Amino acid sequence: MRKILTAILAMAGTWGAAQVATYSSVTDARLQNPEAGNWLMYRGNYNNWGYSPLNQITAANVARLRPVWAFSTGQTEGHEAPAIVNNGVMFITAPMNKLFALNAATGQLLWKYERELPDDVVSCCDVVNRGVAVYGDMVYMGTLDAHMLAFNAKTGKIAWDRTIEDYKKRYTITSAPLLANGKLITGVHGGEYGIRGFLEAMDPKTGKSLWKTYTTVDASYPAGSAAQGGAPTWLTGSYDPATKTVYWGAGNPSPWMDPRRKPTDDLKWSSSVLAFDVNTGKIKSGFQYSPNDAWDYDGVNEQIMFDATVNGKPIKAMATAHRNGYLYLFDRAGGGVTYKGAHEYVTNTAYKGLDASGRPIWDPQHRPDIGKQVNACPSFLGGKNWQPAAYSPQTKLIYIPSNEWCMNIKGAQTKYAAGEAYVGAEFELNPVPNLGYVGKLQAVDPVTGRQVWKQTWQAPLWAGVLTTGGGLVFTGNTANRDFMAFDARTGKQLWSFKTNSGIVGTPISFSVNGKQYVGVFSGYGGAIPLWAGPMAQLTKDTPRGGVFWVFAVD
């Protein structure tokens, strides 16, 4: 019966309620300078700002923000994707690789695709998808069974379907690909299963591979272990057209702890940010946040690029709020990654600090090992996980959706077997003592590390952040189900709306026919219910079900 049903759904992959009458082809020039009314890529622009220049909705009128349409996906798992909007056509993705094309002004369904996934697909942290990329007249989506799909944007018909890796070894794709310099680039997920991370570029017209670069280095791992060494590239990177450099993060080593490792094994390039030549895939430079990591402090979090003045000198800056609780600042001149400093943005007990080069100084009392249990902050879910921070060119602040939590963690013996979990650790989360909250949205100066304002919630914060030209910051919370707007300069909450579920989505803003809208998924799920243990109890009553909400001022 399931095969009959999924066959029907597969047929519906090219099903369309209404054709896309006109579609604006997406070019490299448009991606480099996206129009204010569109949202053409994962974070709105190559700099990963999460910023919309639209300014019709302001502190003066945001109290009049009302829902204008909503769309239910029929799925009850975590909904984390931002929408992509191209001149009135919206693309949203739901868990289990559902893809919908909608009229962005009315919510009318234009076409949809529902993938027939193998029964034995496994992903560590829910069956989420974090969106699509658009280029030419095509739409691109990575899948849980490690395929890359290209769709005709007008009809939903599949143009090509390419296997990227073997899903039975637990390679999956959960995040949006990146279009850069005419290349379709994707990373892979699977760091808890002993995959070998890589970044791959394809011809967007055919899917043909152009280059593939692995993110583990044999000489930096114990002999023979780099081939199952992790360093997955599971979140979307950024792109600097001036230097033709793609910046992309790499995740934890596999397993988290391994008795074969010496303290001097850095396990490069796990827990790192890397600079790739967009044309060749060659690694030009890199920085490792957590050499020989034992806490699952991934390095995948988004790189936010901007111009800054440091010690009186202008630099091409790049900042990232890392899982280990530090906000890093780099100089990316010439396509490099030069460390300029870091500041704690949440509680960290795992390190005594960072040395002058940015290398962590471990605190032995808080470093786990095989059979050795410790308590360490932040937890393996990080001071910030995948949920993207945002930057405002108006305030020059970064708005970080963060969490204050710790963990008891102990190393455990494990042995690699293809397709089996390869973690090597036991853990349980706990709150930071005497704080009284976990979730924290904070505005931080990325150069000085100064916290300008914060808002806190008892439950974890797992939604992305949007900044706008109207001087506003938008995000959502989990247990309270609120979608909220804040004054970007003061942090004062100006508006909220109670949605159907907890929000773990990524808000965007767009315009159609001159009218500004704000949209976000509400649909609780993701890693917290699966991995947060006692901390997940803070969201145990949050209802499930994915709905994309669109708001406008009445």
Coordinates of C-alpha atoms in Angstrom, one line a residue:
M1 CA 0.0 0.0 0.0
R2 CA 2.8 2.4 0.8
K3 CA 4.4 1.8 -2.6
I4 CA 1.1 2.5 -4.3
L5 CA 0.6 5.7 -2.3
T6 CA 4.2 7.0 -2.8
A7 CA 3.9 6.2 -6.5
I8 CA 0.8 8.4 -6.6
L9 CA 2.7 11.1 -4.7
A10 CA 5.7 10.8 -7.1
M11 CA 3.3 11.4 -10.0
A12 CA 2.3 14.5 -8.1
G13 CA 5.9 15.7 -8.3
T14 CA 5.1 17.2 -11.6
W15 CA 1.5 18.0 -10.6
G16 CA 0.5 21.6 -10.9
A17 CA -2.6 23.4 -9.7
A18 CA -1.7 26.3 -11.9
Q19 CA 1.3 27.0 -14.1
V20 CA 3.8 29.7 -13.4
A21 CA 2.7 32.2 -16.1
T22 CA 6.0 34.2 -16.1
Y23 CA 9.3 33.5 -14.4
S24 CA 12.3 35.8 -14.2
S25 CA 15.5 33.9 -15.0
V26 CA 18.1 34.1 -12.2
T27 CA 21.6 35.2 -13.4
D28 CA 25.0 35.5 -11.7
A29 CA 24.5 39.3 -11.9
R30 CA 21.2 39.1 -10.0
L31 CA 22.7 36.8 -7.4
Q32 CA 25.6 39.2 -6.8
N33 CA 23.2 42.2 -6.5
P34 CA 19.8 40.7 -5.5
E35 CA 16.8 43.1 -5.8
A36 CA 15.4 44.3 -2.5
G37 CA 12.0 42.8 -3.2
N38 CA 13.3 39.3 -3.7
W39 CA 15.0 36.6 -1.6
L40 CA 17.1 34.7 -4.0
M41 CA 19.3 32.6 -1.7
Y42 CA 19.4 31.0 1.7
R43 CA 20.4 34.1 3.6
G44 CA 19.3 36.7 1.1
N45 CA 22.8 37.6 -0.2
Y46 CA 26.2 36.0 -0.6
N47 CA 27.4 37.8 2.6
N48 CA 25.0 35.7 4.7
W49 CA 23.4 38.8 6.3
G50 CA 19.8 37.6 6.6
Y51 CA 18.9 41.2 5.9
S52 CA 16.1 42.6 3.7
P53 CA 16.6 46.3 2.6
L54 CA 12.8 46.7 2.5
N55 CA 11.6 49.4 4.9
Q56 CA 7.8 49.8 4.7
I57 CA 7.4 47.9 7.9
T58 CA 8.9 49.9 10.7
A59 CA 8.8 50.4 14.5
A60 CA 6.0 52.9 13.9
N61 CA 3.6 50.4 12.1
V62 CA 4.8 46.9 13.0
A63 CA 2.0 46.7 15.6
R64 CA -0.4 46.5 12.6
L65 CA 1.2 43.4 11.2
R66 CA -1.4 40.8 10.4
P67 CA -1.4 37.3 8.7
V68 CA -2.5 37.5 5.1
W69 CA -2.2 33.9 4.1
A70 CA -0.9 30.6 5.5
F71 CA 0.0 27.2 3.9
S72 CA 0.1 23.8 5.7
T73 CA 2.6 21.3 4.5
G74 CA 1.0 18.3 6.1
Q75 CA 4.2 17.3 7.8
T76 CA 4.7 17.2 11.6
E77 CA 8.6 17.2 11.8
G78 CA 10.8 20.2 12.1
H79 CA 10.4 23.0 9.5
E80 CA 13.6 25.0 9.3
A81 CA 13.8 26.3 5.7
P82 CA 13.6 29.9 4.6
A83 CA 11.4 30.6 1.6
I84 CA 13.0 31.7 -1.7
V85 CA 11.1 34.4 -3.6
N86 CA 11.7 35.4 -7.2
N87 CA 9.4 38.1 -8.6
G88 CA 6.2 36.8 -7.0
V89 CA 7.0 33.1 -7.1
M90 CA 7.8 31.4 -3.8
F91 CA 9.5 28.1 -3.2
I92 CA 9.3 26.4 0.2
T93 CA 10.5 23.0 1.4
A94 CA 9.2 20.8 4.1
P95 CA 10.5 17.7 5.9
M96 CA 10.9 14.5 3.9
N97 CA 11.9 16.5 0.8
K98 CA 8.5 18.1 0.0
L99 CA 8.8 21.1 -2.3
F100 CA 6.1 23.6 -3.0
A101 CA 5.9 26.5 -5.5
L102 CA 3.4 29.2 -4.4
N103 CA 2.1 32.5 -5.5
A104 CA 3.9 34.7 -3.0
A105 CA 1.1 37.2 -2.7
T106 CA -1.8 34.9 -2.3
G107 CA -0.4 31.5 -1.2
Q108 CA -2.0 29.8 -4.2
L109 CA -0.3 26.4 -4.9
L110 CA 1.3 26.4 -8.3
W111 CA 3.0 23.0 -8.3
K112 CA 4.5 20.6 -5.7
Y113 CA 6.9 17.7 -5.5
E114 CA 7.0 14.9 -2.9
R115 CA 9.9 12.6 -3.0
E116 CA 9.6 8.8 -2.6
L117 CA 12.4 8.2 -0.1
P118 CA 13.8 4.7 0.6
D119 CA 12.4 3.1 3.8
D120 CA 15.9 2.7 5.2
V121 CA 17.0 6.4 5.0
V122 CA 18.4 7.6 8.3
S123 CA 19.4 11.1 9.5
C124 CA 20.8 11.9 12.9
C125 CA 18.7 15.0 13.6
D126 CA 15.2 14.8 12.2
V127 CA 14.2 14.6 8.5
V128 CA 14.5 18.4 7.9
N129 CA 15.3 20.3 4.8
R130 CA 16.7 23.9 4.8
G131 CA 15.6 25.1 1.4
V132 CA 16.4 25.4 -2.2
A133 CA 18.7 27.4 -4.6
V134 CA 17.5 29.0 -7.8
Y135 CA 19.5 29.7 -11.0
G136 CA 18.5 30.2 -14.6
D137 CA 15.0 28.7 -14.9
M138 CA 15.7 25.9 -12.4
V139 CA 15.2 25.1 -8.8
Y140 CA 17.7 22.8 -6.9
M141 CA 17.1 20.7 -3.8
G142 CA 19.3 18.2 -2.0
T143 CA 17.6 15.1 -0.5
L144 CA 17.8 12.8 2.5
D145 CA 18.9 10.0 0.2
A146 CA 21.9 12.1 -0.9
H147 CA 20.6 13.1 -4.4
M148 CA 20.7 16.6 -6.0
L149 CA 17.5 17.4 -8.0
A150 CA 17.0 20.1 -10.6
F151 CA 13.4 21.2 -11.3
N152 CA 11.9 23.3 -14.1
A153 CA 10.9 26.4 -12.0
K154 CA 7.7 26.9 -14.1
T155 CA 6.3 23.4 -14.1
G156 CA 8.1 21.4 -11.3
K157 CA 9.2 18.8 -13.9
I158 CA 12.6 17.2 -12.9
A159 CA 15.3 18.2 -15.3
W160 CA 18.0 16.0 -13.8
D161 CA 18.5 13.8 -10.8
R162 CA 22.1 12.9 -9.6
T163 CA 23.3 10.6 -6.9
I164 CA 25.8 12.6 -4.8
E165 CA 26.8 9.7 -2.4
D166 CA 25.6 6.4 -0.9
Y167 CA 22.8 7.1 1.6
K168 CA 23.3 3.6 3.0
K169 CA 26.6 4.9 4.4
R170 CA 24.4 7.7 6.0
Y171 CA 25.4 10.5 3.7
T172 CA 22.4 12.9 3.5
I173 CA 21.8 16.4 2.3
T174 CA 19.7 18.6 4.5
S175 CA 20.7 22.2 3.6
A176 CA 20.3 24.4 0.5
P177 CA 23.0 24.3 -2.2
L178 CA 24.9 27.5 -3.1
L179 CA 25.1 28.9 -6.7
A180 CA 28.4 30.7 -7.1
N181 CA 30.1 31.8 -10.3
G182 CA 27.9 29.6 -12.4
K183 CA 28.5 26.5 -10.2
L184 CA 26.0 24.5 -8.1
I185 CA 27.8 23.7 -4.8
T186 CA 26.6 21.3 -2.1
G187 CA 27.9 19.9 1.2
V188 CA 26.9 16.7 3.0
H189 CA 25.6 15.6 6.4
G190 CA 26.5 12.4 8.3
G191 CA 29.2 13.3 10.9
E192 CA 27.6 10.9 13.5
Y193 CA 28.0 7.9 11.1
G194 CA 31.7 8.1 10.0
I195 CA 31.2 9.6 6.6
R196 CA 34.1 11.6 5.0
G197 CA 33.1 15.2 4.5
F198 CA 33.5 16.9 1.2
L199 CA 32.3 19.9 -0.9
E200 CA 31.2 19.3 -4.5
A201 CA 30.6 21.7 -7.4
M202 CA 28.4 20.7 -10.4
D203 CA 27.3 22.1 -13.7
P204 CA 23.8 23.5 -12.9
K205 CA 22.5 22.6 -16.4
T206 CA 23.5 18.9 -16.3
G207 CA 24.6 18.0 -12.8
K208 CA 28.0 16.9 -14.0
S209 CA 30.6 17.1 -11.3
L210 CA 33.2 19.9 -11.8
W211 CA 35.2 19.4 -8.6
K212 CA 35.1 17.5 -5.3
T213 CA 37.2 18.4 -2.3
Y214 CA 37.4 16.3 0.9
T215 CA 37.6 18.0 4.2
T216 CA 39.7 15.4 6.2
V217 CA 43.5 15.3 5.8
D218 CA 45.2 11.9 6.2
A219 CA 48.3 13.3 8.0
S220 CA 46.2 15.0 10.7
Y221 CA 44.3 11.8 11.7
P222 CA 45.6 8.5 13.2
A223 CA 46.6 6.2 10.4
G224 CA 43.7 5.1 8.2
S225 CA 41.0 6.9 10.2
A226 CA 40.6 10.0 8.0
A227 CA 38.4 8.0 5.5
Q228 CA 35.7 7.8 8.2
G229 CA 36.8 11.0 9.9
G230 CA 33.7 13.2 9.6
A231 CA 34.1 16.9 9.0
P232 CA 30.8 17.1 7.2
T233 CA 29.9 20.2 5.3
W234 CA 26.2 20.2 6.2
L235 CA 25.3 23.9 6.3
T236 CA 25.3 26.4 3.4
G237 CA 28.4 28.5 3.0
S238 CA 29.0 32.0 1.7
Y239 CA 30.7 33.5 -1.4
D240 CA 33.0 36.4 -2.0
P241 CA 32.8 37.3 -5.7
A242 CA 35.7 39.8 -5.4
T243 CA 38.2 36.9 -4.6
K244 CA 36.1 34.1 -6.1
T245 CA 36.3 32.4 -2.7
V246 CA 33.7 30.1 -1.3
Y247 CA 33.7 30.0 2.6
W248 CA 32.2 26.8 4.0
G249 CA 32.3 25.2 7.5
A250 CA 33.2 21.6 8.4
G251 CA 31.7 19.7 11.3
N252 CA 32.8 17.4 14.1
P253 CA 35.4 14.6 13.7
S254 CA 34.0 11.0 13.7
P255 CA 33.8 9.6 16.2
W256 CA 33.7 12.4 18.9
M257 CA 36.4 10.5 20.9
D258 CA 38.8 7.8 19.8
P259 CA 41.5 6.1 21.9
R260 CA 43.8 6.0 18.9
R261 CA 44.2 9.7 18.9
K262 CA 47.1 11.6 20.5
P263 CA 46.7 15.1 21.9
T264 CA 48.7 16.4 19.0
D265 CA 46.3 15.1 16.4
D266 CA 44.5 18.1 15.2
L267 CA 42.0 16.1 12.9
K268 CA 42.1 18.8 10.2
W269 CA 39.8 20.1 8.8
S270 CA 37.1 19.0 11.3
S271 CA 35.5 21.9 13.3
S272 CA 36.9 24.5 10.9
V273 CA 36.0 27.2 8.3
L274 CA 37.7 26.7 4.9
A275 CA 38.2 29.0 1.9
F276 CA 37.8 27.2 -1.4
D277 CA 38.7 28.4 -4.9
V278 CA 35.3 28.5 -6.6
N279 CA 36.7 27.4 -9.9
T280 CA 39.0 24.5 -8.8
G281 CA 37.8 23.5 -5.3
K282 CA 41.4 23.9 -4.0
I283 CA 41.5 24.8 -0.3
K284 CA 43.2 28.2 -0.2
S285 CA 43.1 28.8 3.5
G286 CA 41.4 27.6 6.7
F287 CA 41.0 28.1 10.5
Q288 CA 40.3 25.3 12.9
Y289 CA 38.1 26.4 15.8
S290 CA 38.4 23.2 17.8
P291 CA 41.5 21.1 17.0
N292 CA 41.1 17.5 18.2
D293 CA 37.6 18.3 19.3
A294 CA 36.0 16.1 21.9
W295 CA 32.7 18.0 22.6
D296 CA 31.0 17.9 19.1
Y297 CA 31.7 21.6 18.6
D298 CA 31.0 21.7 14.8
G299 CA 32.5 24.5 12.7
V300 CA 29.6 24.7 10.2
N301 CA 27.9 27.8 11.4
E302 CA 27.4 30.6 8.9
Q303 CA 30.1 33.0 8.0
I304 CA 28.8 36.6 7.9
M305 CA 30.9 39.0 5.7
F306 CA 31.1 42.8 6.1
D307 CA 33.5 45.7 6.1
A308 CA 34.8 46.7 9.5
T309 CA 37.4 48.9 11.1
V310 CA 39.8 47.1 13.5
N311 CA 42.4 49.0 15.4
G312 CA 41.8 52.0 13.2
K313 CA 42.3 50.0 9.9
P314 CA 39.6 49.0 7.5
I315 CA 39.4 45.2 6.8
K316 CA 37.3 42.8 4.8
A317 CA 35.8 41.1 7.8
M318 CA 34.1 37.8 8.4
A319 CA 32.4 36.8 11.7
T320 CA 30.8 33.6 12.9
A321 CA 29.2 32.6 16.2
H322 CA 30.7 29.2 16.8
R323 CA 29.3 26.2 18.7
N324 CA 32.0 26.5 21.3
G325 CA 30.5 29.8 22.5
Y326 CA 32.9 32.2 20.9
L327 CA 32.1 34.9 18.3
Y328 CA 35.1 34.9 16.0
L329 CA 36.4 37.8 13.8
F330 CA 38.6 37.2 10.7
D331 CA 40.2 39.2 8.0
R332 CA 39.3 37.6 4.6
A333 CA 41.6 39.8 2.4
G334 CA 42.7 38.0 -0.7
G335 CA 40.4 35.0 -0.1
G336 CA 42.2 34.1 3.2
V337 CA 41.1 33.4 6.8
T338 CA 43.2 35.4 9.2
Y339 CA 42.2 35.3 12.9
K340 CA 41.6 38.8 14.4
G341 CA 40.1 37.8 17.8
A342 CA 37.2 36.2 19.5
H343 CA 34.8 36.9 22.4
E344 CA 32.6 34.6 24.5
Y345 CA 28.9 35.1 23.7
V346 CA 27.6 32.3 26.0
T347 CA 29.0 30.4 29.0
N348 CA 32.1 28.3 28.2
T349 CA 33.8 26.0 30.7
A350 CA 35.4 23.6 28.2
Y351 CA 38.3 26.0 27.5
K352 CA 40.4 28.2 29.8
G353 CA 40.5 30.6 26.9
L354 CA 42.1 31.1 23.5
D355 CA 45.8 31.7 22.8
A356 CA 47.0 34.6 20.5
S357 CA 46.4 32.5 17.4
G358 CA 42.8 31.6 18.4
R359 CA 43.7 28.0 19.4
P360 CA 41.7 26.8 22.4
I361 CA 43.4 26.2 25.7
W362 CA 41.6 23.1 27.1
D363 CA 40.6 22.9 30.7
P364 CA 41.4 19.2 31.6
Q365 CA 38.6 19.2 34.2
H366 CA 36.1 19.8 31.5
R367 CA 37.6 17.7 28.6
P368 CA 36.0 14.2 28.3
D369 CA 37.8 11.0 27.3
I370 CA 37.0 7.3 27.1
G371 CA 35.5 6.4 30.4
K372 CA 36.0 9.9 31.8
Q373 CA 32.8 11.9 32.5
V374 CA 32.9 15.7 32.9
N375 CA 30.5 18.6 32.8
A376 CA 31.2 21.1 30.1
C377 CA 29.5 24.3 28.7
P378 CA 28.2 24.8 26.1
S379 CA 26.5 21.5 25.3
F380 CA 27.2 19.6 22.1
L381 CA 24.2 21.5 20.6
G382 CA 26.3 24.6 21.0
G383 CA 26.0 28.2 22.0
K384 CA 24.4 28.4 18.6
N385 CA 23.6 25.6 16.3
W386 CA 22.5 25.7 12.6
Q387 CA 19.9 28.5 13.2
P388 CA 21.4 31.5 11.4
A389 CA 22.3 34.8 13.0
A390 CA 21.7 38.0 11.0
Y391 CA 23.7 41.2 10.4
S392 CA 22.3 44.7 10.0
P393 CA 24.3 47.2 7.9
Q394 CA 22.4 50.0 9.7
T395 CA 23.5 49.1 13.2
K396 CA 26.6 47.1 12.3
L397 CA 25.5 44.5 14.9
I398 CA 25.1 40.7 14.6
Y399 CA 21.9 39.2 16.1
I400 CA 22.7 35.8 17.5
P401 CA 20.0 33.2 18.4
S402 CA 21.9 31.4 21.2
N403 CA 21.4 29.0 24.0
E404 CA 22.9 28.7 27.5
W405 CA 23.2 25.1 28.4
C406 CA 25.8 22.5 29.5
M407 CA 26.2 18.7 29.4
N408 CA 27.6 15.8 31.3
I409 CA 29.6 13.9 28.7
K410 CA 31.7 10.7 28.7
G411 CA 33.7 9.0 26.0
A412 CA 32.7 5.4 25.0
Q413 CA 34.3 2.7 22.9
T414 CA 33.0 2.5 19.4
K415 CA 33.9 0.7 16.2
Y416 CA 33.2 1.8 12.7
A417 CA 30.7 -0.1 10.6
A418 CA 29.2 1.4 7.5
G419 CA 25.7 2.8 8.1
E420 CA 25.9 2.4 11.9
A421 CA 26.2 5.3 14.4
Y422 CA 29.8 6.2 15.1
V423 CA 29.7 8.7 18.0
G424 CA 31.8 7.4 20.8
A425 CA 30.2 9.4 23.5
E426 CA 27.4 9.4 26.1
F427 CA 25.8 12.7 27.1
E428 CA 23.0 14.5 28.9
L429 CA 22.2 18.2 28.9
N430 CA 21.6 20.5 31.8
P431 CA 21.0 24.2 32.2
V432 CA 23.7 26.7 33.1
P433 CA 23.3 27.1 36.9
N434 CA 21.5 30.1 38.3
L435 CA 20.6 31.7 35.0
G436 CA 16.9 30.9 34.8
Y437 CA 16.8 30.8 31.0
V438 CA 18.2 28.9 28.1
G439 CA 17.2 30.8 24.9
K440 CA 18.8 34.1 24.3
L441 CA 18.6 36.5 21.4
Q442 CA 21.4 39.0 21.7
A443 CA 22.8 41.9 19.6
V444 CA 26.5 42.0 19.6
D445 CA 29.2 44.2 18.1
P446 CA 31.3 41.7 16.1
V447 CA 34.5 43.8 16.4
T448 CA 34.5 44.4 20.2
G449 CA 32.3 41.5 21.4
R450 CA 30.2 44.0 23.3
Q451 CA 26.6 42.8 24.0
V452 CA 24.2 45.7 23.2
W453 CA 21.0 44.1 24.2
K454 CA 19.4 40.7 24.9
Q455 CA 16.0 39.0 25.2
T456 CA 15.7 35.6 27.0
W457 CA 13.3 32.7 27.2
Q458 CA 13.1 29.7 29.5
A459 CA 13.0 27.2 26.6
P460 CA 15.7 26.8 23.9
L461 CA 15.8 29.2 20.9
W462 CA 16.1 27.3 17.6
A463 CA 14.8 29.8 14.9
G464 CA 16.8 31.9 12.5
V465 CA 16.9 35.7 12.6
L466 CA 15.9 38.4 10.0
T467 CA 16.9 42.0 10.0
T468 CA 15.3 44.7 7.8
G469 CA 15.8 48.1 6.4
G470 CA 12.9 49.2 8.6
G471 CA 15.1 48.8 11.7
L472 CA 13.5 45.6 12.9
V473 CA 14.7 42.2 14.0
F474 CA 12.4 39.1 13.6
T475 CA 12.6 35.7 15.1
G476 CA 10.4 33.0 16.7
N477 CA 10.5 30.9 19.9
T478 CA 9.7 27.3 20.6
A479 CA 7.6 26.7 23.7
N480 CA 5.6 30.0 23.4
R481 CA 4.9 29.6 19.6
D482 CA 5.5 33.4 19.1
F483 CA 6.7 35.1 16.0
M484 CA 8.2 38.4 17.2
A485 CA 9.6 41.7 16.1
F486 CA 12.2 43.8 18.0
D487 CA 13.7 47.2 17.6
A488 CA 17.1 46.5 16.1
R489 CA 18.9 49.2 18.2
T490 CA 17.2 48.8 21.6
G491 CA 15.9 45.2 21.6
K492 CA 12.4 46.4 22.7
Q493 CA 9.8 43.9 21.7
L494 CA 7.3 45.7 19.4
W495 CA 5.0 42.9 18.1
S496 CA 4.2 39.2 18.4
F497 CA 1.8 36.7 16.9
K498 CA 0.9 33.3 18.4
T499 CA 1.4 30.6 15.6
N500 CA 0.3 27.0 15.4
S501 CA 3.5 25.4 16.6
G502 CA 7.0 26.2 17.9
I503 CA 9.1 28.2 15.5
V504 CA 12.3 26.7 14.2
G505 CA 12.1 28.3 10.8
T506 CA 14.1 31.1 9.2
P507 CA 12.2 34.3 8.5
I508 CA 12.5 36.3 5.3
S509 CA 11.0 39.5 3.8
F510 CA 9.9 40.2 0.2
S511 CA 7.6 42.4 -1.8
V512 CA 5.1 41.9 -4.5
N513 CA 3.6 44.8 -6.5
G514 CA 5.3 47.2 -4.1
K515 CA 3.9 45.7 -0.8
Q516 CA 6.3 44.3 1.8
Y517 CA 5.6 40.9 3.4
V518 CA 7.3 38.9 6.1
G519 CA 7.2 35.1 6.1
V520 CA 8.3 32.2 8.4
F521 CA 7.6 28.6 9.0
S522 CA 6.1 27.5 12.3
G523 CA 6.6 23.7 12.8
Y524 CA 8.5 22.5 15.9
G525 CA 11.0 19.6 15.6
G526 CA 14.6 19.2 14.7
A527 CA 17.4 18.2 17.0
I528 CA 16.0 19.4 20.4
P529 CA 13.2 16.8 20.9
L530 CA 15.6 14.1 19.8
W531 CA 18.8 15.0 21.6
A532 CA 18.2 17.6 24.3
G533 CA 17.1 15.1 27.0
P534 CA 15.9 16.9 30.1
M535 CA 16.1 20.2 28.3
A536 CA 13.6 18.9 25.8
Q537 CA 11.0 18.8 28.6
L538 CA 10.8 22.6 28.3
T539 CA 9.1 22.1 25.0
K540 CA 7.2 18.9 25.6
D541 CA 3.7 20.6 25.2
T542 CA 4.6 22.4 22.0
P543 CA 2.1 21.2 19.3
R544 CA 3.4 19.9 15.9
G545 CA 2.6 20.6 12.3
G546 CA 4.2 22.8 9.7
V547 CA 2.5 26.0 8.4
F548 CA 4.2 28.8 6.4
W549 CA 2.8 32.1 7.6
V550 CA 3.0 35.4 5.6
F551 CA 2.3 38.8 7.3
A552 CA 1.8 42.3 6.0
V553 CA 0.7 45.6 7.6
D554 CA -3.0 46.1 7.2

